[in-house]
Coordinates of C-alpha atoms in Angstrom, one line a residue:
Chain A
M643 CA -1.9 24.8 2.3
D644 CA -5.1 24.3 0.3
F645 CA -7.3 22.2 2.6
Q646 CA -9.3 20.7 -0.3
T647 CA -6.1 19.5 -1.9
A648 CA -4.9 18.1 1.3
Y649 CA -8.2 16.3 1.9
R650 CA -8.3 14.9 -1.6
D651 CA -4.7 13.7 -1.5
L652 CA -4.4 12.5 2.0
Y653 CA -7.9 11.1 2.9
P654 CA -7.6 7.6 1.2
A655 CA -4.4 6.7 2.8
L656 CA -5.3 8.2 6.2
H657 CA -8.7 6.4 6.2
R658 CA -7.0 3.1 5.3
F659 CA -4.5 3.6 8.1
A660 CA -7.4 4.3 10.5
V661 CA -9.4 1.3 9.4
R662 CA -6.4 -0.9 9.9
L663 CA -5.5 0.6 13.2
S664 CA -9.0 0.3 14.6
G665 CA -10.6 -2.5 12.7
D666 CA -13.8 -0.5 12.5
P667 CA -14.6 1.7 9.5
D668 CA -17.1 3.7 11.5
V669 CA -14.5 4.6 14.0
A670 CA -12.1 5.4 11.2
D671 CA -14.6 7.7 9.7
D672 CA -14.9 9.6 12.9
I673 CA -11.3 10.0 13.8
V674 CA -10.2 10.9 10.3
Q675 CA -12.9 13.5 10.1
E676 CA -11.8 14.8 13.5
A677 CA -8.2 14.9 12.4
F678 CA -9.0 16.9 9.3
T679 CA -11.1 19.2 11.4
R680 CA -8.1 19.9 13.6
L681 CA -5.9 20.3 10.5
I682 CA -7.9 23.4 9.6
D683 CA -6.5 25.2 12.6
Q684 CA -3.0 24.3 11.6
D685 CA -0.8 26.2 9.2
L686 CA 1.1 23.3 7.7
P687 CA 2.4 22.8 4.3
L688 CA 1.2 19.6 2.6
E689 CA 4.3 17.6 3.2
Q690 CA 4.2 18.3 6.9
A691 CA 0.4 17.8 7.1
R692 CA 0.7 14.2 6.1
P693 CA 2.8 12.9 9.0
W694 CA 0.9 15.3 11.3
L695 CA -2.4 13.8 10.3
F696 CA -1.2 10.2 10.8
V697 CA 0.0 11.0 14.3
V698 CA -3.3 12.8 15.2
V699 CA -5.3 9.8 13.9
A700 CA -3.2 7.4 15.9
N701 CA -3.6 9.5 19.1
L702 CA -7.3 9.9 18.6
F703 CA -7.6 6.1 18.2
R704 CA -5.6 5.6 21.4
D705 CA -7.9 8.0 23.3
R706 CA -10.9 6.0 22.0
V707 CA -9.4 2.8 23.2
R708 CA -8.8 4.2 26.6
N709 CA -12.4 5.5 26.7
R710 CA -13.7 2.2 25.6
E711 CA -11.7 0.4 28.2
R712 CA -13.0 2.8 30.9
R713 CA -16.5 2.2 29.7
A714 CA -16.0 -1.6 29.6
R715 CA -14.9 -1.5 33.2
L716 CA -18.0 0.5 34.2
L717 CA -20.3 -2.0 32.4
A718 CA -18.5 -5.1 33.6
A719 CA -21.3 -6.0 35.9
R720 CA -23.9 -6.0 33.2
P721 CA -24.9 -9.3 31.5
P722 CA -23.5 -9.9 28.0
Q723 CA -25.6 -9.0 25.0
A724 CA -27.4 -11.6 23.1
E725 CA -25.5 -13.0 20.1
A726 CA -26.3 -11.7 16.7
P727 CA -28.2 -14.0 14.3
E728 CA -25.9 -16.3 12.3
A729 CA -24.7 -14.7 9.1
P730 CA -24.4 -16.4 5.7
D731 CA -21.3 -18.5 5.1
A732 CA -19.5 -15.9 3.0
A733 CA -20.0 -13.2 5.6
L734 CA -18.8 -15.6 8.3
E735 CA -15.7 -16.4 6.3
R736 CA -14.9 -12.7 5.8
A737 CA -15.5 -12.0 9.5
E738 CA -13.2 -14.9 10.4
R739 CA -10.4 -13.5 8.1
V740 CA -10.8 -10.1 9.7
R741 CA -10.8 -11.6 13.1
Q742 CA -7.6 -13.6 12.4
V743 CA -5.8 -10.5 11.1
R744 CA -7.0 -8.3 14.0
R745 CA -5.8 -10.8 16.5
A746 CA -2.4 -10.7 15.0
L747 CA -2.4 -6.9 14.7
D748 CA -3.7 -6.4 18.2
G749 CA -1.0 -8.7 19.5
L750 CA 1.5 -6.1 18.5
S751 CA 2.4 -3.3 20.7
E752 CA 0.8 0.0 19.9
R753 CA 4.2 1.3 18.7
D754 CA 4.8 -1.7 16.4
R755 CA 1.3 -1.5 15.0
R756 CA 1.6 2.1 14.2
M757 CA 5.1 1.7 12.8
L758 CA 4.1 -1.2 10.4
L759 CA 1.0 0.6 9.2
M760 CA 2.8 3.8 8.6
R761 CA 5.5 1.9 6.7
E762 CA 2.7 0.3 4.7
E763 CA 1.5 3.8 3.7
G764 CA 4.9 4.6 2.4
F765 CA 6.4 6.7 5.2
K766 CA 10.2 6.9 5.3
Y767 CA 12.1 5.8 8.3
H768 CA 12.8 9.4 9.4
E769 CA 9.1 10.2 9.2
I770 CA 8.2 7.1 11.2
A771 CA 10.9 7.9 13.7
G772 CA 9.6 11.4 14.1
A773 CA 6.0 10.2 14.6
L774 CA 6.9 7.5 17.1
G775 CA 9.7 9.3 19.0
V776 CA 12.4 6.8 18.2
S777 CA 15.8 7.1 16.6
P778 CA 15.7 6.9 12.8
T779 CA 18.6 4.4 12.9
S780 CA 16.6 2.0 15.0
V781 CA 13.5 1.9 12.7
G782 CA 14.9 -0.8 10.4
A783 CA 15.5 -3.2 13.4
L784 CA 12.2 -2.3 14.9
V785 CA 10.3 -2.9 11.7
A786 CA 12.1 -6.3 11.1
R787 CA 11.3 -7.4 14.7
A788 CA 7.7 -6.3 14.4
L789 CA 7.1 -8.0 11.1
K790 CA 8.5 -11.3 12.6
R791 CA 6.2 -10.9 15.6
F792 CA 3.3 -10.4 13.3
A793 CA 4.2 -13.4 11.2
R794 CA 4.6 -15.6 14.2
A795 CA 1.3 -14.4 15.6
Y796 CA -0.5 -14.9 12.4
G797 CA 1.1 -18.3 11.8
T798 CA 0.2 -19.4 15.3
L799 CA -3.3 -18.4 14.7
D800 CA -3.5 -20.4 11.5
E801 CA -2.2 -23.5 13.2
A802 CA -4.5 -23.1 16.1
D803 CA -7.5 -22.7 13.9
E804 CA -6.8 -25.8 11.8
P805 CA -9.2 -28.6 12.6
S806 CA -7.7 -31.5 14.5
S807 CA -7.8 -34.8 12.7
Chain B
M1452 CA 32.2 -13.6 7.9
N1453 CA 30.1 -11.2 9.8
H1454 CA 26.5 -11.6 8.8
L1455 CA 24.2 -8.7 8.0
A1456 CA 21.9 -7.5 10.8
D1457 CA 18.1 -7.6 10.4
A1458 CA 18.2 -3.8 10.5
E1459 CA 20.4 -3.7 7.4
L1460 CA 18.3 -6.3 5.6
Q1461 CA 15.1 -4.5 6.4
A1462 CA 16.6 -1.2 5.3
W1463 CA 17.7 -2.9 2.1
I1464 CA 14.1 -4.0 1.5
D1465 CA 12.7 -0.6 2.3
E1466 CA 15.3 1.3 0.2
E1467 CA 16.6 3.1 3.2
L1468 CA 20.3 2.4 2.7
D1469 CA 22.6 5.1 1.4
P1470 CA 24.5 4.2 -1.8
R1471 CA 27.6 3.0 -0.1
D1472 CA 25.8 0.7 2.4
R1473 CA 23.6 -0.5 -0.4
T1474 CA 26.7 -1.6 -2.4
R1475 CA 28.2 -3.2 0.7
V1476 CA 25.0 -5.1 1.4
A1477 CA 24.6 -6.2 -2.2
D1478 CA 28.1 -7.5 -2.2
H1479 CA 27.5 -9.4 0.9
L1480 CA 24.2 -10.9 -0.2
A1481 CA 25.8 -12.0 -3.4
S1482 CA 28.1 -14.2 -1.5
C1483 CA 26.2 -15.2 1.6
G1484 CA 23.4 -17.7 1.5
D1485 CA 22.5 -17.3 5.1
C1486 CA 21.9 -13.6 4.7
R1487 CA 19.9 -14.2 1.5
Q1488 CA 17.8 -16.6 3.4
G1489 CA 17.3 -14.1 6.2
L1490 CA 16.4 -11.5 3.5
G1491 CA 13.8 -13.9 2.1
E1492 CA 12.3 -14.5 5.5
L1493 CA 11.9 -10.8 6.1
R1494 CA 10.4 -10.3 2.7
A1495 CA 8.0 -13.2 3.4
A1496 CA 7.0 -11.6 6.7
A1497 CA 6.5 -8.2 5.0
D1498 CA 4.4 -9.9 2.2
L1499 CA 2.4 -11.7 4.8
F1500 CA 1.7 -8.5 6.6
R1501 CA 0.6 -6.8 3.4
D1502 CA -1.5 -9.7 2.2
S1503 CA -3.2 -10.0 5.6
L1504 CA -4.1 -6.3 5.4
V1505 CA -5.7 -6.9 2.1
L1506 CA -7.9 -9.6 3.6
H1507 CA -8.6 -7.3 6.5
D1508 CA -9.6 -4.5 4.3
E1509 CA -11.8 -6.7 2.1
G1510 CA -13.5 -8.2 5.1
L1511 CA -14.4 -4.8 6.3
G1512 CA -15.2 -3.7 2.8
R1513 CA -14.5 0.0 3.1
A1514 CA -10.8 0.2 3.6
T1515 CA -10.1 2.8 0.9
G1516 CA -12.8 5.0 2.1
D1517 CA -15.1 7.1 0.1
L1518 CA -12.9 7.0 -3.0
Q1519 CA -13.4 3.3 -3.4
T1520 CA -17.1 3.8 -3.1
R1521 CA -16.9 6.5 -5.6
A1522 CA -15.0 4.3 -8.0
R1523 CA -17.7 1.6 -7.7
G1524 CA -20.3 4.2 -8.4
R1525 CA -18.7 4.8 -11.7
I1526 CA -19.2 1.3 -12.8
P1527 CA -22.0 1.9 -15.3
R1528 CA -19.9 4.4 -17.2
W1529 CA -17.3 1.8 -17.8
V1530 CA -19.7 -0.8 -19.2
G1531 CA -19.5 -1.2 -22.9
R1532 CA -16.6 1.0 -23.4
A1533 CA -14.2 -1.9 -23.6
A1534 CA -11.8 0.4 -21.9
A1535 CA -8.3 -0.9 -21.5
L1536 CA -5.7 0.4 -19.1
T1537 CA -2.3 -0.9 -19.7
L1538 CA 0.3 -0.1 -17.2
L1539 CA 3.7 -1.6 -17.9
L1540 CA 6.3 -1.6 -15.2
G1541 CA 9.5 -2.8 -16.6
G1542 CA 13.0 -3.7 -15.5
A1543 CA 15.5 -6.4 -14.9
A1544 CA 13.2 -8.6 -13.0
V1545 CA 10.9 -9.1 -16.0
A1546 CA 13.9 -9.8 -18.1
A1547 CA 14.8 -12.5 -15.7
I1548 CA 11.3 -14.0 -16.0
V1549 CA 11.0 -13.7 -19.8
P1550 CA 14.4 -13.8 -21.4
G1551 CA 14.3 -12.4 -24.9
S1552 CA 11.0 -10.6 -24.3
P1553 CA 10.5 -8.1 -27.1
L1554 CA 9.5 -5.5 -24.6
R1555 CA 12.8 -5.9 -22.7
S1556 CA 14.3 -3.1 -24.7
L1557 CA 11.6 -0.7 -23.5
W1558 CA 12.9 -0.7 -20.0
F1559 CA 15.6 1.3 -18.5
G1560 CA 18.2 -1.2 -17.8
E1561 CA 19.4 -3.3 -14.9
S1562 CA 20.6 -2.2 -11.6
A1563 CA 23.5 -3.8 -9.7
D1564 CA 21.2 -5.7 -7.4
S1565 CA 18.7 -6.9 -10.0
A1566 CA 19.7 -10.5 -9.6
L1567 CA 18.5 -10.3 -6.0
V1568 CA 15.1 -9.1 -6.9
P1569 CA 12.6 -12.0 -6.8
P1570 CA 10.3 -12.7 -9.7
T1571 CA 6.8 -11.4 -9.9
D1572 CA 4.8 -12.0 -6.8
V1573 CA 1.2 -11.6 -7.5
G1574 CA -1.4 -12.1 -4.9
S1575 CA -4.9 -12.4 -6.4
T1576 CA -7.6 -11.0 -4.3
D1577 CA -11.0 -9.7 -5.2
S1578 CA -12.5 -8.1 -8.3
S1579 CA -14.8 -5.5 -6.9
L1580 CA -14.5 -3.3 -9.9
P1581 CA -16.3 -4.3 -13.1
A1582 CA -14.7 -6.2 -15.9
G1583 CA -13.9 -4.5 -19.2
A1584 CA -10.7 -2.7 -18.7
S1585 CA -7.4 -4.3 -17.9
I1586 CA -4.2 -3.3 -16.4
S1587 CA -1.0 -5.2 -17.2
V1588 CA 1.7 -4.8 -14.7
R1589 CA 5.3 -5.6 -15.2
P1590 CA 7.6 -6.1 -12.3
S1591 CA 10.5 -3.8 -12.0
D1592 CA 13.6 -3.6 -9.9
G1593 CA 13.5 0.1 -9.9
A1594 CA 12.7 2.0 -12.9
L1595 CA 9.0 2.4 -13.3
R1596 CA 7.5 2.9 -16.7
V1597 CA 3.8 2.9 -17.1
R1598 CA 2.0 2.7 -20.4
V1599 CA -1.7 3.7 -20.4
R1600 CA -3.9 2.9 -23.4
D1601 CA -7.5 3.9 -24.1
F1602 CA -8.6 4.7 -20.7
P1603 CA -12.0 6.3 -20.3
A1604 CA -12.4 10.0 -19.8
G1605 CA -12.2 11.0 -16.2
T1606 CA -10.4 7.9 -15.1
R1607 CA -7.8 8.9 -12.7
I1608 CA -4.6 6.9 -12.4
R1609 CA -2.3 7.8 -9.7
I1610 CA 1.1 6.4 -9.0
T1611 CA 2.4 7.4 -5.6
P1612 CA 6.1 6.7 -5.1
A1613 CA 6.6 5.7 -1.6
D1614 CA 9.7 7.7 -1.3
G1615 CA 8.0 10.9 -2.3
Q1616 CA 10.0 11.5 -5.5
V1617 CA 8.5 13.5 -8.2
G1618 CA 8.0 11.8 -11.6
V1619 CA 7.8 13.3 -15.0
A1620 CA 5.1 12.6 -17.6
S1621 CA 5.0 12.8 -21.3
L1622 CA 2.2 12.1 -23.8
P1623 CA 3.2 11.1 -27.3
D1624 CA -0.3 11.9 -28.7
G1625 CA -3.4 13.6 -27.5
E1626 CA -1.5 15.8 -25.1
A1627 CA -4.1 18.5 -25.1
N1628 CA -6.7 16.1 -23.9
A1629 CA -4.9 14.7 -20.9
R1630 CA -4.2 16.5 -17.7
F1631 CA -1.2 15.8 -15.6
V1632 CA -0.7 16.7 -12.1
V1633 CA 2.8 16.4 -10.8
A1634 CA 3.4 17.2 -7.2
A1635 CA 5.6 16.1 -4.4
G1636 CA 5.2 12.4 -3.9
M1637 CA 2.6 12.1 -6.5
L1638 CA 2.2 11.8 -10.2
E1639 CA -1.3 11.7 -11.5
V1640 CA -2.9 11.5 -14.9
V1641 CA -6.5 12.1 -15.7
G1642 CA -7.5 10.2 -18.8
P1643 CA -8.2 11.8 -22.1
G1644 CA -10.9 9.3 -23.0
R1645 CA -11.1 6.7 -25.8
D1646 CA -11.7 9.2 -28.5
A1647 CA -8.5 10.9 -27.7
A1648 CA -6.5 7.7 -27.4
P1649 CA -3.5 7.9 -29.7
A1650 CA -3.9 5.9 -32.9
S1651 CA -0.3 4.8 -32.6
G1652 CA -1.1 2.8 -29.5
D1653 CA 1.7 4.4 -27.7
G1654 CA -0.6 5.8 -25.2
V1655 CA 0.5 7.9 -22.3
I1656 CA 3.9 7.2 -20.9
L1657 CA 4.6 8.0 -17.3
Q1658 CA 8.2 7.8 -16.4
L1659 CA 9.1 7.8 -12.7
P1660 CA 12.6 8.0 -11.2
R1661 CA 14.8 5.1 -11.7
E1662 CA 15.4 4.9 -8.0
L1663 CA 11.8 4.2 -7.4
R1664 CA 11.3 0.7 -6.0
S1665 CA 8.1 1.1 -4.2
G1666 CA 4.8 2.8 -4.6
V1667 CA 1.2 2.4 -5.1
V1668 CA -0.8 2.4 -8.4
E1669 CA -4.4 3.5 -8.0
V1670 CA -7.3 3.8 -10.4
D1671 CA -10.0 6.1 -9.3
G1672 CA -8.8 5.9 -5.8
D1673 CA -8.8 2.1 -5.8
I1674 CA -5.4 0.5 -5.3
V1675 CA -4.8 -2.0 -8.0
A1676 CA -1.1 -2.7 -7.4
R1677 CA 1.6 -2.1 -5.0
V1678 CA 5.3 -1.9 -5.9
S1679 CA 7.6 -2.8 -3.0
G1680 CA 11.2 -3.6 -3.2
G1681 CA 10.8 -4.3 -6.9
R1682 CA 8.0 -6.7 -6.3
I1683 CA 4.5 -6.3 -7.6
V1684 CA 1.5 -7.3 -5.6
A1685 CA -1.6 -7.1 -7.6
Q1686 CA -4.7 -6.2 -5.6
R1687 CA -7.3 -7.2 -8.1
Q1688 CA -8.2 -10.5 -9.7
V1689 CA -5.5 -11.7 -12.1
S1690 CA -7.2 -12.9 -15.2
A1691 CA -4.5 -13.4 -17.8
S1692 CA -0.9 -13.1 -18.3
G1693 CA 0.8 -11.8 -21.4
D1694 CA 4.2 -10.7 -22.5
G1695 CA 5.5 -11.8 -19.1
G1696 CA 3.3 -9.2 -17.4
V1697 CA 0.3 -9.6 -15.3
V1698 CA -3.1 -8.6 -16.4
I1699 CA -5.5 -7.4 -13.7
E1700 CA -9.2 -7.0 -14.5
V1701 CA -10.5 -3.7 -13.2
G1702 CA -13.2 -2.5 -15.6
G1703 CA -16.6 -3.3 -17.0

């Protein structure tokens, strides 16, 4: 496999997946770079490198979350940081949109989140099944259930955020 | 009557059914309003998920990574060129929207389930790329035909079929000036530039497999449209509509 070709072809989708998974472009940068670094040591054809990279990125993100949680526990006794200065309205609106989506995304299980994001990147059911360790015949039902969960979570958030009259 | 399970409806949406099951599901949907409603709910949930990701990506501003940044960096080269990108995705769905459309004959025909494909569903989002070039997108229930006109030298258009099928490309004029890359799951054309644009206006024709019902259309690494289950979701500002298609501003 030509690494440059793999990087050029797979980076955009992989980075998008990582951003959506983490909600943090900087984290996405790091874990995607780490995944490609690990790819160098693999001898995989391009078609196998694609699902392999997505699994590695998801695992790297999971490890980060665990480390973050561990660190949060250690810092729990510390006082909270001061709030950032108020941003302009447009920035606040964007931030609010992101926050709404992230709350709905984070409300999904890790498996559901990875499954929907991989589906969004065009993975076939058998590839998703392979990456998540589930039966290919169960993916349709799992996707449908996860999408409904997301819709409910997002809809609930919308209703909750509407100003009361 | 036994209703279809969500798993079957989702597999229908995601093009994961084998031909026999697809026919069975199509037959059932044609005669069962409850299941059509269930199908609509699942599609709506899928659309909500996709649209929310667009909001999420826009809010973070860097979702497509360095390629998007690179595309923005090319903006000055687009200014003044009056570049036009015309991508036409055709099929039965557009015929349903625009009966008698003169372009109807361009498309590949109708599939058995074309009546179940909803009309164009275009979500307008941002317009981070400069104005000046346009893409018109036609909804399709399967066959994807893309027409590209007068796109600037170096512009890279990539159509990535979600199912990894390989497309074929032909170029009526100016073939020597365009470069095609056809690989597994990807068909890419790098533009020949305005000077090499065919005088006939036929442009570059990219023809993807009839089975294709989902994929992504990118310009310089920036996603401008998604095709999913025969539906088109534009990811750039929709500025005009012509010939039943959707025009998306992307250039400067």
